[in-house]
CSV table of C-alpha atoms in Angstrom, one decimal:
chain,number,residue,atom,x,y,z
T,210,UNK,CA,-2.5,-0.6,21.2
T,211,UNK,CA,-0.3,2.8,20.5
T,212,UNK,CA,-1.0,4.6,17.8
T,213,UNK,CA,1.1,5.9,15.2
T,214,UNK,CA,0.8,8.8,12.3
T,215,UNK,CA,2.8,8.8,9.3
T,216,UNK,CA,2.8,11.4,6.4
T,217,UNK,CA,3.3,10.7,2.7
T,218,UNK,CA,2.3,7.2,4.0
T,219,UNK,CA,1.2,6.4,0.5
T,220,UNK,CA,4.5,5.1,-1.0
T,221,UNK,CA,8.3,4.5,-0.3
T,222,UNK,CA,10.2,5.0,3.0
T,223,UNK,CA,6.3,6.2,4.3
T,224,UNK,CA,4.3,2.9,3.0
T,225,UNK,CA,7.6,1.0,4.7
T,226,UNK,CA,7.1,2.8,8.1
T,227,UNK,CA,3.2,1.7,7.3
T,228,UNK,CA,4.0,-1.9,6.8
T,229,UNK,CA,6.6,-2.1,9.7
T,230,UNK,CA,4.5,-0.1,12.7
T,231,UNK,CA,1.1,-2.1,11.1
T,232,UNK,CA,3.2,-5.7,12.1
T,233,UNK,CA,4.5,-4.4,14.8
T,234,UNK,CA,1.0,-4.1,16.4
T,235,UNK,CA,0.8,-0.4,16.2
T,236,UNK,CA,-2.6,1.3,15.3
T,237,UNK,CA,-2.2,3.9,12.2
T,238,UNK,CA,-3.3,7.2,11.0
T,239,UNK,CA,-2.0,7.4,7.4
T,240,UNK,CA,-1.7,11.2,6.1
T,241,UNK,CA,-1.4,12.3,2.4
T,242,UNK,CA,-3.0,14.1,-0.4
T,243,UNK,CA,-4.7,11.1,-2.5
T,244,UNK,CA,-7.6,10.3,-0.3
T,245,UNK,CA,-8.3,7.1,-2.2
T,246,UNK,CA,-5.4,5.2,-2.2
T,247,UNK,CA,-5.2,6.2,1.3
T,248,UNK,CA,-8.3,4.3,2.3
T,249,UNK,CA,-7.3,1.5,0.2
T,250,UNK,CA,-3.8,1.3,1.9
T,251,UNK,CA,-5.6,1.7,5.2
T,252,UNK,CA,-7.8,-1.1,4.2
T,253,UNK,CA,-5.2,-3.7,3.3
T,254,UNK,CA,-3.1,-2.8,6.9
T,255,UNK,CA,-6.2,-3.5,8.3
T,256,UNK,CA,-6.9,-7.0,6.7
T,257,UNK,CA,-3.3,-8.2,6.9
T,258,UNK,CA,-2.7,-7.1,10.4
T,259,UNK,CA,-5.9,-6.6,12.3
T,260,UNK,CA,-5.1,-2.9,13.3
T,261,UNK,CA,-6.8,0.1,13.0
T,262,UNK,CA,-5.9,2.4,10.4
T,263,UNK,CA,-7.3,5.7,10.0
T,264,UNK,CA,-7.2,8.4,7.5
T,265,UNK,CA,-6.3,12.1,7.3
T,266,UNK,CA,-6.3,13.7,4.0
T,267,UNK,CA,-4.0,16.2,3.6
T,268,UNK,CA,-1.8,18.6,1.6
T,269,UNK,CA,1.4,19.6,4.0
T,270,UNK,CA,1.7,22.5,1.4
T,271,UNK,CA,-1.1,24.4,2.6
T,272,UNK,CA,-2.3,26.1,6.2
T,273,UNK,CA,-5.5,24.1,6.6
T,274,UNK,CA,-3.2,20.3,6.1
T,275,UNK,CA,-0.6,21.2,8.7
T,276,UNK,CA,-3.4,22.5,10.6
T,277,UNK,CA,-5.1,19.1,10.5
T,278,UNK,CA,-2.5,17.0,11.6
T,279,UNK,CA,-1.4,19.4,14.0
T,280,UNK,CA,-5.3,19.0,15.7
T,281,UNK,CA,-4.7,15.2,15.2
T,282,UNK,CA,-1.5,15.0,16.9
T,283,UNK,CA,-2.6,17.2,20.0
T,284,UNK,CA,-6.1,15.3,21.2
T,285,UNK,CA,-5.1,14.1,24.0
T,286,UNK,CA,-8.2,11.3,24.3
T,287,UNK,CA,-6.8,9.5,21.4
T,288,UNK,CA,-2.5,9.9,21.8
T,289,UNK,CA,-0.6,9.2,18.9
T,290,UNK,CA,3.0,7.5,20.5
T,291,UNK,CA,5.1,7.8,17.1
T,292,UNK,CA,5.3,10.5,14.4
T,293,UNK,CA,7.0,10.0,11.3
T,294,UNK,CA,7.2,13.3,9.2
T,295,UNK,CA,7.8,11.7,5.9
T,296,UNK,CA,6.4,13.5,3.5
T,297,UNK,CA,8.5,15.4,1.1
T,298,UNK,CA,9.8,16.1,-2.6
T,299,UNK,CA,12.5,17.2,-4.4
T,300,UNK,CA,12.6,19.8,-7.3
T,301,UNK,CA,14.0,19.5,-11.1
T,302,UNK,CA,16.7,22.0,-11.9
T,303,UNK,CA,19.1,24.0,-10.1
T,304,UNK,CA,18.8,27.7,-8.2
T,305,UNK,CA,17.8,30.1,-9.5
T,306,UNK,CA,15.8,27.7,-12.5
T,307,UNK,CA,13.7,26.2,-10.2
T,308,UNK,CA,10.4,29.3,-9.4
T,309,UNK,CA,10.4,30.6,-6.1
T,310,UNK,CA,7.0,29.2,-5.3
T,311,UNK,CA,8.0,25.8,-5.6
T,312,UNK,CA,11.3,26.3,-3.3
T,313,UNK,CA,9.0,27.9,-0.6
T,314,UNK,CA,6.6,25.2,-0.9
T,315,UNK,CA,9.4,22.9,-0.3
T,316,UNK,CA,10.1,24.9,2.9
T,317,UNK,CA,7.0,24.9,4.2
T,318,UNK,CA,6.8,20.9,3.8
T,319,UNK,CA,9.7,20.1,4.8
T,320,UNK,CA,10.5,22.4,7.5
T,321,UNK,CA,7.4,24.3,8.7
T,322,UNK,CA,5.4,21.6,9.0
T,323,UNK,CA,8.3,19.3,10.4
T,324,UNK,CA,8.5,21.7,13.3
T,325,UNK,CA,4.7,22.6,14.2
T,326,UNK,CA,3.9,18.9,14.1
T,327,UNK,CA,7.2,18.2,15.9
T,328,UNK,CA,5.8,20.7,18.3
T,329,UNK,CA,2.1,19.3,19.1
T,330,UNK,CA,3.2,15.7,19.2
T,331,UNK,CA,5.7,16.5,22.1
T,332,UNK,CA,3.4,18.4,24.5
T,333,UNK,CA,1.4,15.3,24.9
T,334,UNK,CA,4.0,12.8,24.8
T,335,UNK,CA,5.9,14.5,27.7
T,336,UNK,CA,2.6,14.7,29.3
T,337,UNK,CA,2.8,11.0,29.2
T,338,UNK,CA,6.6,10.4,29.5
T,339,UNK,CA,7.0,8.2,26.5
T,340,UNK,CA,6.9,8.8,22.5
T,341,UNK,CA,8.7,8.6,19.5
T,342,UNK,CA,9.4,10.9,16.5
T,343,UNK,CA,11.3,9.7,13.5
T,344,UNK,CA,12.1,13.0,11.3
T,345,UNK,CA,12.8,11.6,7.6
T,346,UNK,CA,15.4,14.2,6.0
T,347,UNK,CA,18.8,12.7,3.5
T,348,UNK,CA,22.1,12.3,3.3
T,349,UNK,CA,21.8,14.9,0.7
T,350,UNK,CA,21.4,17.2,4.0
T,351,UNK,CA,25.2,16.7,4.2
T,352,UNK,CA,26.5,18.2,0.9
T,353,UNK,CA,25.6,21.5,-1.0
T,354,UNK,CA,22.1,20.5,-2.8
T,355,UNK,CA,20.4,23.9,-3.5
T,356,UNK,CA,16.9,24.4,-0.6
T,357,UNK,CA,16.2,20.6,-0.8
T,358,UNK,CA,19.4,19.8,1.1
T,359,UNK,CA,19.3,23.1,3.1
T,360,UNK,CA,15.9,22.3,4.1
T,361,UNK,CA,17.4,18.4,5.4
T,362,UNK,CA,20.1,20.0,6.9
T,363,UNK,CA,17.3,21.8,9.0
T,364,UNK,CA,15.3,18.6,9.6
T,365,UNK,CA,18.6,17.2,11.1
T,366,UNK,CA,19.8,20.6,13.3
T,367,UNK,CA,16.2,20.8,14.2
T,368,UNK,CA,15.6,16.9,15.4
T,369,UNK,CA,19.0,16.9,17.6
T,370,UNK,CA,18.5,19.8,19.1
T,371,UNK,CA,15.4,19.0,20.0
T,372,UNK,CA,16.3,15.3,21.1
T,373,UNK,CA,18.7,16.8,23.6
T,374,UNK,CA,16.3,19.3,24.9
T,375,UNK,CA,14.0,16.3,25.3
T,376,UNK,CA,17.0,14.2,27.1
T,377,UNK,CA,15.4,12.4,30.3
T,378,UNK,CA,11.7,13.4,29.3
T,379,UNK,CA,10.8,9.6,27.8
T,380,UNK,CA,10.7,11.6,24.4
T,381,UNK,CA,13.1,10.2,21.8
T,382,UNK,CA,13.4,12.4,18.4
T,383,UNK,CA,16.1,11.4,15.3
T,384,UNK,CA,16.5,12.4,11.9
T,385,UNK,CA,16.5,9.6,9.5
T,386,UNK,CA,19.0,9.9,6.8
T,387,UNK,CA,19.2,7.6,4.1
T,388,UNK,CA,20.7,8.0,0.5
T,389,UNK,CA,18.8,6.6,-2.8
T,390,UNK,CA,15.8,4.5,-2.1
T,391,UNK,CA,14.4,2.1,-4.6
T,392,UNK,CA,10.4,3.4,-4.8
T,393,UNK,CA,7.8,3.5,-7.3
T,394,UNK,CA,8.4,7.0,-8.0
T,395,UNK,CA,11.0,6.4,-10.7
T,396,UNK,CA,8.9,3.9,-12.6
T,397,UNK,CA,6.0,6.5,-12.3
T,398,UNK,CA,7.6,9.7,-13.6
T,399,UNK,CA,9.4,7.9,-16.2
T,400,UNK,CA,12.8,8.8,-15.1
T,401,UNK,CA,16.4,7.5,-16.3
T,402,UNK,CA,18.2,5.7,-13.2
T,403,UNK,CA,20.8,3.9,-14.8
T,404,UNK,CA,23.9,6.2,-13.8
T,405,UNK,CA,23.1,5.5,-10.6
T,406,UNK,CA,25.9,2.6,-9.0
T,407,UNK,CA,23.8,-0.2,-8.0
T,408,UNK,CA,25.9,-0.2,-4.2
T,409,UNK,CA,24.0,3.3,-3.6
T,410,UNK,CA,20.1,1.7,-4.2
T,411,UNK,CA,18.6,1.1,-0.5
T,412,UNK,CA,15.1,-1.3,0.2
T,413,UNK,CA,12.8,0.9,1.5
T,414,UNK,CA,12.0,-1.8,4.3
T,415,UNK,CA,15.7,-2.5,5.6
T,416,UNK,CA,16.0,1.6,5.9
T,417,UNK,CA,12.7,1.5,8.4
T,418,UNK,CA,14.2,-1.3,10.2
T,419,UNK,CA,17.1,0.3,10.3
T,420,UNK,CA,16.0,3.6,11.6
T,421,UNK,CA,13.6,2.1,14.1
T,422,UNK,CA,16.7,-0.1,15.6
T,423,UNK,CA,18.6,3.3,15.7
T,424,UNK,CA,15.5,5.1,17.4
T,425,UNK,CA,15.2,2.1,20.4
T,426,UNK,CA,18.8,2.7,21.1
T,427,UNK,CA,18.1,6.5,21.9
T,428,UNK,CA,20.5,8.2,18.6
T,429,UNK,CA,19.2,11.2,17.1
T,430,UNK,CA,20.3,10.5,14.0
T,431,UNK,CA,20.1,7.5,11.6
T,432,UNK,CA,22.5,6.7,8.4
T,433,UNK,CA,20.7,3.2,7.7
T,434,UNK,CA,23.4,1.7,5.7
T,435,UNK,CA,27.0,1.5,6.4
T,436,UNK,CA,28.2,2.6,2.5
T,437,UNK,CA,26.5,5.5,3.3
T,438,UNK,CA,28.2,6.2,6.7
T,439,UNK,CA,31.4,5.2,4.6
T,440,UNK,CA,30.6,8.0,1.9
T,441,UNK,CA,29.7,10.7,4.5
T,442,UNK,CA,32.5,9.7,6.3
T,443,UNK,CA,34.6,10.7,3.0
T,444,UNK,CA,33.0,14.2,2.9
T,445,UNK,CA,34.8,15.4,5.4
T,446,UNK,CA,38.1,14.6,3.0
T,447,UNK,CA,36.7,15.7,-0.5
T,448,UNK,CA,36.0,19.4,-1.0
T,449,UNK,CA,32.2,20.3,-0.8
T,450,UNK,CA,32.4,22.3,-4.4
T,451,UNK,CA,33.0,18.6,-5.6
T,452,UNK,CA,30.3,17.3,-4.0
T,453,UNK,CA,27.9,19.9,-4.1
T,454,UNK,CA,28.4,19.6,-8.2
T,455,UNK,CA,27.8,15.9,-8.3
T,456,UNK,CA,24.8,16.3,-5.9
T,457,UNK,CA,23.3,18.8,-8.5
T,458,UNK,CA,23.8,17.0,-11.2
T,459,UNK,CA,22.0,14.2,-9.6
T,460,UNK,CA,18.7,16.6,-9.0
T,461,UNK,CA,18.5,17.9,-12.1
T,462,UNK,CA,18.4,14.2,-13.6
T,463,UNK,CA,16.1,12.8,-10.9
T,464,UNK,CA,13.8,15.6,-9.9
T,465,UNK,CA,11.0,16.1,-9.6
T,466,UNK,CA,10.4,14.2,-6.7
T,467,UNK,CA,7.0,14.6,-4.1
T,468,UNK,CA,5.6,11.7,-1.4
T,469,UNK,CA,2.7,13.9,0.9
């Protein structure tokens, strides 16, 4: 069996990749911060689909759980085929509201550790002449949305340039891009949804399928919907002012957001 490691695994567009690699026959390690519904997670893979799923608990905010992954990801004796850097979060309130620590704790999630786990995943899989890396950023990383969609806009510079660096190596890299995602995470926080159009909602599970469809075929990046490829197709026509004030809007109402 391959093996495949997936941060913020917990919930959303993570637990999806979970439940899809877990069927597909793939054996798991699950990172994220809540070390006991990880193992419970792990344990119900296990039961349903009779692989092995590990645990690695760990806070991609900090040295010591990028570290930890990054040790995971390079032991050669136990590969790990697929990567899915997941984990994430979003931030309530505009620039320059929102406290610098938090933006450069964003950074640090969503880029840093993007690219040194990017980074000791590939050695190995070129080693081997086969892997996958699925690098989740947004659609947001199209529009003008403050360091969260700077920071996606990275993920997907960063995950096509490397895909074409990697061209003819056996080592496929894309950025995942999807729009709003119907998760727990709303019910949790308490937040109001209800200005959101009910055409922009995606399933979790059809975005995985989705994004792993777009992975086989070799593109390096993934819109998993076709409204969405409609709407970013319309960027390109509306002024990004427009857009980068709607998008805002939208983060102040639905942040705080955090999966790792």
């Amino acid at each position: 069996m391959t093996t495949a490691l997936i941060t913020g695994a917990t919930a959303g567009i993570g637990a999806a990749f979970a439940r899809r690699l877990a069927r597909d026959g793939h054996n798991l390690v699950l990172v994220a911060r809540d070390t006991e519904r990880l193992e419970r997670q792990a344990a119900e893979l296990h039961d349903h689909h009779g692989v092995e799923a590990a645990v690695l608990s760990a806070d991609l905010a900090t040295e010591e759980g990028i570290a930890a992954c990054e040790e995971r990801l390079a032991d050669r004796r136990h590969p790990v085929e697929m990567l899915v850097n997941n984990a994430g979060f979003g931030l309530k309130g505009s620039f320059p509201d929102v406290p610098i620590a938090d933006e450069l704790r964003m950074l640090r999630v969503h880029c840093e550790a993007v690219l040194r786990m990017t980074t000791a995943a590939v050695g190995p899989m070129r080693s081997r002449g086969r892997g996958g890396i699925v690098n989740v950023a947004s659609v947001a990383a199209f529009v003008p949305r403050g360091t969260y969609g700077a920071s996606k806009a990275w993920v997907v510079q960063f995950s096509q340039g490397a895909a074409r660096d990697l061209a003819g190596s056996g080592v496929r890299i894309m950025a995942l891009c999807p729009g709003f995602v119907r998760t727990e995470f709303h019910q949790r926080a308490g937040m109001g949804t209800s200005d959101i159009p009910g055409w922009m909602w995606l399933d979790a599970d059809r975005v995985v399928d989705a994004g792993l469809r777009d992975l086989a075929r070799g593109k390096s990046l993934s819109v998993p919907d076709p409204r969405y490829k409609a709407l970013l197709g319309a960027t390109k026509l509306v002024p990004r002012g427009v857009l980068g004030g709607v998008s805002s809007r939208a983060g102040r109402k639905y942040g705080p957001k955090r999966d790792s």
